[in-house]
mmCIF file of C-alpha atoms in Angstrom:
data_model
loop_
_atom_site.group_PDB
_atom_site.id
_atom_site.type_symbol
_atom_site.label_atom_id
_atom_site.label_comp_id
_atom_site.label_asym_id
_atom_site.label_seq_id
_atom_site.Cartn_x
_atom_site.Cartn_y
_atom_site.Cartn_z
ATOM 1 C CA PRO A 1 -4.155 10.178 -11.218
ATOM 2 C CA SER A 2 -2.145 6.674 -10.117
ATOM 3 C CA MET A 3 -4.668 5.541 -7.661
ATOM 4 C CA LEU A 4 -8.342 5.389 -6.853
ATOM 5 C CA LYS A 5 -9.394 3.437 -3.863
ATOM 6 C CA ARG A 6 -13.099 3.203 -2.169
ATOM 7 C CA THR A 7 -12.894 3.644 1.696
ATOM 8 C CA ALA A 8 -14.911 1.679 4.203
ATOM 9 C CA ASP A 9 -16.809 4.950 4.910
ATOM 10 C CA GLY A 10 -18.315 4.814 1.442
ATOM 11 C CA GLN A 11 -16.154 7.709 -0.343
ATOM 12 C CA PHE A 12 -12.919 7.853 -2.457
ATOM 13 C CA VAL A 13 -9.148 8.715 -2.071
ATOM 14 C CA ILE A 14 -7.116 9.649 -5.022
ATOM 15 C CA ALA A 15 -3.228 9.441 -5.257
ATOM 16 C CA ALA A 16 -1.554 11.336 -8.044
ATOM 17 C CA ARG A 17 1.691 12.422 -9.732
ATOM 18 C CA SER A 18 2.733 15.692 -11.402
ATOM 19 C CA VAL A 19 3.007 15.617 -15.062
ATOM 20 C CA PHE A 20 6.474 16.864 -14.913
ATOM 21 C CA GLY A 21 8.754 16.804 -11.967
ATOM 22 C CA SER A 22 8.754 14.328 -8.873
ATOM 23 C CA MET A 23 5.869 15.942 -6.915
ATOM 24 C CA GLN A 24 2.735 14.052 -5.252
ATOM 25 C CA GLY A 25 -0.479 14.946 -4.498
ATOM 26 C CA PHE A 26 -3.911 13.539 -2.823
ATOM 27 C CA ALA A 27 -7.340 13.864 -2.741
ATOM 28 C CA ARG A 28 -10.630 12.710 -0.959
ATOM 29 C CA ILE A 29 -14.244 13.024 -2.722
ATOM 30 C CA ASP A 30 -17.341 11.680 -1.598
ATOM 31 C CA ALA A 31 -19.789 9.590 -3.417
ATOM 32 C CA GLU A 32 -21.551 12.403 -5.169
ATOM 33 C CA GLY A 33 -18.341 13.659 -6.644
ATOM 34 C CA ASN A 34 -17.891 16.537 -4.067
ATOM 35 C CA THR A 35 -14.214 17.489 -3.098
ATOM 36 C CA VAL A 36 -13.751 16.652 0.591
ATOM 37 C CA TRP A 37 -10.233 17.990 0.625
ATOM 38 C CA THR A 38 -6.923 17.931 -1.453
ATOM 39 C CA LEU A 39 -3.231 17.966 -0.568
ATOM 40 C CA ALA A 40 -0.814 18.936 -3.284
ATOM 41 C CA GLY A 41 2.824 19.749 -3.765
ATOM 42 C CA ILE A 42 4.552 17.113 -1.943
ATOM 43 C CA THR A 43 8.062 16.360 -3.252
ATOM 44 C CA SER A 44 8.357 12.440 -3.559
ATOM 45 C CA LEU A 45 10.783 10.784 -5.961
ATOM 46 C CA THR A 46 8.868 7.493 -5.831
ATOM 47 C CA ILE A 47 5.233 7.133 -6.415
ATOM 48 C CA GLY A 48 2.800 7.523 -3.354
ATOM 49 C CA ASP A 49 -0.268 5.577 -2.032
ATOM 50 C CA ILE A 50 -3.417 6.455 -0.123
ATOM 51 C CA ALA A 51 -5.951 4.576 1.848
ATOM 52 C CA GLY A 52 -8.742 5.467 4.110
ATOM 53 C CA ASP A 53 -10.594 4.015 7.375
ATOM 54 C CA ALA A 54 -14.267 3.555 8.436
ATOM 55 C CA GLN A 55 -13.919 6.683 10.425
ATOM 56 C CA GLY A 56 -13.042 8.857 7.516
ATOM 57 C CA ASN A 57 -9.451 9.162 8.212
ATOM 58 C CA SER A 58 -6.965 8.787 5.657
ATOM 59 C CA TYR A 59 -3.398 7.296 5.726
ATOM 60 C CA LEU A 60 -0.992 8.554 2.768
ATOM 61 C CA VAL A 61 2.675 7.335 2.210
ATOM 62 C CA HIS A 62 5.282 9.041 -0.013
ATOM 63 C CA ALA A 63 8.998 9.232 -0.165
ATOM 64 C CA ASP A 64 10.607 11.079 2.847
ATOM 65 C CA ALA A 65 13.362 13.072 0.960
ATOM 66 C CA GLY A 66 15.316 10.185 -0.202
ATOM 67 C CA GLN A 67 15.419 8.878 3.089
ATOM 68 C CA GLY A 68 13.018 6.085 3.722
ATOM 69 C CA SER A 69 9.230 6.873 3.337
ATOM 70 C CA ARG A 70 6.853 9.120 5.452
ATOM 71 C CA LEU A 71 3.371 7.673 6.411
ATOM 72 C CA ARG A 72 0.769 10.569 7.254
ATOM 73 C CA LYS A 73 -2.701 10.418 8.774
ATOM 74 C CA LEU A 74 -5.354 12.799 8.151
ATOM 75 C CA SER A 75 -8.470 13.737 9.824
ATOM 76 C CA PRO A 76 -12.047 13.377 7.682
ATOM 77 C CA ALA A 77 -11.350 17.298 7.172
ATOM 78 C CA GLY A 78 -7.883 16.732 5.734
ATOM 79 C CA THR A 79 -5.914 17.532 8.802
ATOM 80 C CA THR A 80 -2.706 16.012 9.399
ATOM 81 C CA LEU A 81 -2.806 14.228 12.933
ATOM 82 C CA TRP A 82 0.448 12.748 12.716
ATOM 83 C CA GLU A 83 3.403 11.837 10.852
ATOM 84 C CA ARG A 84 5.993 8.957 10.967
ATOM 85 C CA ALA A 85 9.233 8.258 9.032
ATOM 86 C CA HIS A 86 10.308 4.497 8.274
ATOM 87 C CA PRO A 87 13.499 3.612 6.425
ATOM 88 C CA MET A 88 11.736 1.135 4.246
ATOM 89 C CA SER A 89 11.078 2.291 0.656
ATOM 90 C CA ALA A 90 7.303 1.930 0.923
ATOM 91 C CA PHE A 91 4.904 2.521 -2.323
ATOM 92 C CA ARG A 92 1.462 1.035 -0.884
ATOM 93 C CA VAL A 93 -0.542 1.383 2.036
ATOM 94 C CA GLU A 94 -3.900 -0.418 3.079
ATOM 95 C CA VAL A 95 -6.115 -0.169 6.231
ATOM 96 C CA GLY A 96 -6.855 -3.329 7.873
ATOM 97 C CA PRO A 97 -9.826 -4.860 9.480
ATOM 98 C CA ASP A 98 -8.623 -3.226 12.958
ATOM 99 C CA GLY A 99 -8.494 0.345 11.534
ATOM 100 C CA ALA A 100 -4.463 0.157 11.523
ATOM 101 C CA PRO A 101 -2.475 1.003 8.660
ATOM 102 C CA VAL A 102 0.052 -1.407 6.799
ATOM 103 C CA LEU A 103 2.986 -0.060 4.508
ATOM 104 C CA GLY A 104 4.116 -2.230 1.468
ATOM 105 C CA GLY A 105 7.181 -1.845 -0.634
ATOM 106 C CA PHE A 106 11.183 -2.698 -0.559
ATOM 107 C CA PRO A 107 13.583 -3.014 1.979
ATOM 108 C CA ASN A 108 15.151 -0.017 0.888
ATOM 109 C CA SER A 109 15.408 2.135 -1.971
ATOM 110 C CA GLY A 110 18.033 -0.112 -3.426
ATOM 111 C CA THR A 111 17.220 -3.229 -2.686
ATOM 112 C CA GLY A 112 14.414 -5.554 -4.205
ATOM 113 C CA GLY A 113 12.124 -7.827 -1.979
ATOM 114 C CA ALA A 114 8.732 -7.342 -0.286
ATOM 115 C CA ALA A 115 9.070 -5.429 2.897
ATOM 116 C CA PHE A 116 5.938 -4.476 5.274
ATOM 117 C CA ALA A 117 5.616 -2.281 8.415
ATOM 118 C CA LYS A 118 2.420 -1.694 10.456
ATOM 119 C CA PHE A 119 1.482 1.239 12.620
ATOM 120 C CA SER A 120 -1.101 1.432 15.126
ATOM 121 C CA ALA A 121 -3.965 4.119 14.342
ATOM 122 C CA SER A 122 -2.320 6.320 16.891
ATOM 123 C CA GLY A 123 0.920 6.291 15.044
ATOM 124 C CA ASP A 124 3.118 3.645 17.075
ATOM 125 C CA LEU A 125 5.111 0.991 15.178
ATOM 126 C CA LEU A 126 3.890 -2.387 15.683
ATOM 127 C CA TRP A 127 6.144 -4.278 13.801
ATOM 128 C CA THR A 128 8.481 -4.452 10.646
ATOM 129 C CA ASN A 129 9.055 -7.379 8.139
ATOM 130 C CA LEU A 130 11.711 -6.449 5.516
ATOM 131 C CA ASP A 131 12.066 -9.857 3.939
ATOM 132 C CA ALA A 132 8.846 -11.648 3.632
ATOM 133 C CA SER A 133 9.504 -12.698 0.025
ATOM 134 C CA GLY A 134 13.181 -14.188 -0.210
ATOM 135 C CA ASN A 135 13.466 -13.523 -3.732
ATOM 136 C CA GLY A 136 14.036 -10.177 -4.620
ATOM 137 C CA LEU A 137 10.554 -9.157 -5.867
ATOM 138 C CA LEU A 138 10.537 -6.289 -7.938
ATOM 139 C CA LEU A 139 7.689 -4.165 -9.941
ATOM 140 C CA HIS A 140 4.973 -4.300 -7.169
ATOM 141 C CA SER A 141 1.677 -4.048 -8.516
ATOM 142 C CA ALA A 142 -0.929 -4.570 -5.907
ATOM 143 C CA MET A 143 -1.202 -4.839 -1.966
ATOM 144 C CA LEU A 144 -4.385 -6.540 -0.378
ATOM 145 C CA ILE A 145 -5.340 -6.962 3.400
ATOM 146 C CA ASP A 146 -7.992 -9.609 4.163
ATOM 147 C CA SER A 147 -10.595 -10.082 6.989
ATOM 148 C CA ALA A 148 -8.125 -11.823 8.888
ATOM 149 C CA GLY A 149 -5.346 -8.728 8.805
ATOM 150 C CA SER A 150 -2.823 -10.927 6.662
ATOM 151 C CA THR A 151 -1.465 -8.796 4.124
ATOM 152 C CA TYR A 152 -0.597 -9.764 0.225
ATOM 153 C CA LEU A 153 2.150 -7.903 -1.968
ATOM 154 C CA SER A 154 2.253 -8.833 -5.363
ATOM 155 C CA GLY A 155 5.238 -8.146 -7.933
ATOM 156 C CA SER A 156 7.802 -9.865 -10.271
ATOM 157 C CA THR A 157 11.137 -11.302 -10.702
ATOM 158 C CA LEU A 158 11.210 -10.078 -14.373
ATOM 159 C CA THR A 159 10.359 -13.882 -15.388
ATOM 160 C CA GLU A 160 8.343 -14.989 -13.196
ATOM 161 C CA MET A 161 4.870 -13.393 -11.175
ATOM 162 C CA GLY A 162 5.104 -13.325 -7.393
ATOM 163 C CA VAL A 163 3.198 -12.911 -4.287
ATOM 164 C CA ALA A 164 4.441 -12.502 -0.743
ATOM 165 C CA LYS A 165 1.995 -12.780 2.213
ATOM 166 C CA VAL A 166 2.523 -11.744 5.844
ATOM 167 C CA ASN A 167 0.476 -12.780 8.766
ATOM 168 C CA ALA A 168 -1.720 -10.013 10.980
ATOM 169 C CA ASP A 169 1.285 -10.251 13.488
ATOM 170 C CA GLY A 170 4.137 -9.424 10.614
ATOM 171 C CA SER A 171 5.450 -12.757 10.637
ATOM 172 C CA SER A 172 6.340 -14.250 7.060
ATOM 173 C CA ALA A 173 3.248 -16.610 5.860
ATOM 174 C CA TRP A 174 4.289 -17.704 2.278
ATOM 175 C CA SER A 175 6.000 -16.522 -0.964
ATOM 176 C CA LYS A 176 4.957 -18.112 -4.207
ATOM 177 C CA LEU A 177 6.454 -17.676 -7.721
ATOM 178 C CA LEU A 178 4.451 -18.289 -10.950
ATOM 179 C CA PRO A 179 4.816 -18.401 -14.403
ATOM 180 C CA GLY A 180 3.913 -15.109 -16.615
ATOM 181 C CA GLY A 181 6.385 -12.475 -16.175
ATOM 182 C CA ASN A 182 4.932 -9.500 -14.535
ATOM 183 C CA THR A 183 2.197 -8.915 -12.431
ATOM 184 C CA ALA A 184 -0.860 -6.343 -13.457
ATOM 185 C CA GLY A 185 -3.265 -6.645 -10.624
ATOM 186 C CA MET A 186 -4.469 -9.061 -7.639
ATOM 187 C CA ALA A 187 -7.733 -9.882 -6.290
ATOM 188 C CA LEU A 188 -9.136 -11.852 -2.967
ATOM 189 C CA GLY A 189 -11.850 -14.365 -3.665
ATOM 190 C CA SER A 190 -14.700 -15.205 -1.307
ATOM 191 C CA ALA A 191 -13.554 -18.912 -0.533
ATOM 192 C CA ASN A 192 -9.924 -18.221 0.513
ATOM 193 C CA GLN A 193 -8.511 -18.016 -2.779
ATOM 194 C CA LEU A 194 -6.178 -15.418 -4.346
ATOM 195 C CA PHE A 195 -6.262 -14.312 -8.009
ATOM 196 C CA VAL A 196 -2.985 -12.896 -9.835
ATOM 197 C CA VAL A 197 -3.183 -11.289 -13.272
ATOM 198 C CA GLY A 198 -0.358 -10.734 -15.512
ATOM 199 C CA GLY A 199 0.572 -9.955 -19.067
ATOM 200 C CA ILE A 200 0.429 -13.634 -20.051
ATOM 201 C CA TYR A 201 -1.230 -15.690 -17.396
ATOM 202 C CA THR A 202 -4.020 -15.335 -14.798
ATOM 203 C CA ALA A 203 -3.120 -17.576 -11.820
ATOM 204 C CA ARG A 204 -5.445 -18.842 -8.669
ATOM 205 C CA ILE A 205 -3.688 -19.704 -5.237
#
């Protein structure tokens, strides 16, 4: 397992990597630990991610045969409802307060930075922002969406921690570099604040 998240409907979604090779898998369990569905055997050179909405649907992202990323929406029963390809290299997916998925990652497989793309719940591409950081952000560690629909992606320049924010409409809000090397985690506070944790420092923005 590489990621575990609690969904808005009170269940849990899991992303996992194979021990050997480049295979990706996903699963959903309920709060009692019962398996809702599993999906395995997806070839993906990059690590994938998953998130769930309040209706029990799941959104998962993984590499698309070396040509960008693939976003897939699954029903509460685990049936694929639709799939969409995007040229960015996405490692993260989260669901906003409007129930729509946002992807986060790199502009492409060979370029650092903070790239974002948002799709509607029906699979329409709403917007793309391929350069929200302006500083070649690497080693992405976490992505969050706040109650206003703004999205945050944390990473590193290898010597500094970094966070990039985009607004709900996809426009760049700000990008911040902080001392401390790599980031390890990020959390939203209750009073319009953001906490970033790294190997050396913890910072509040």
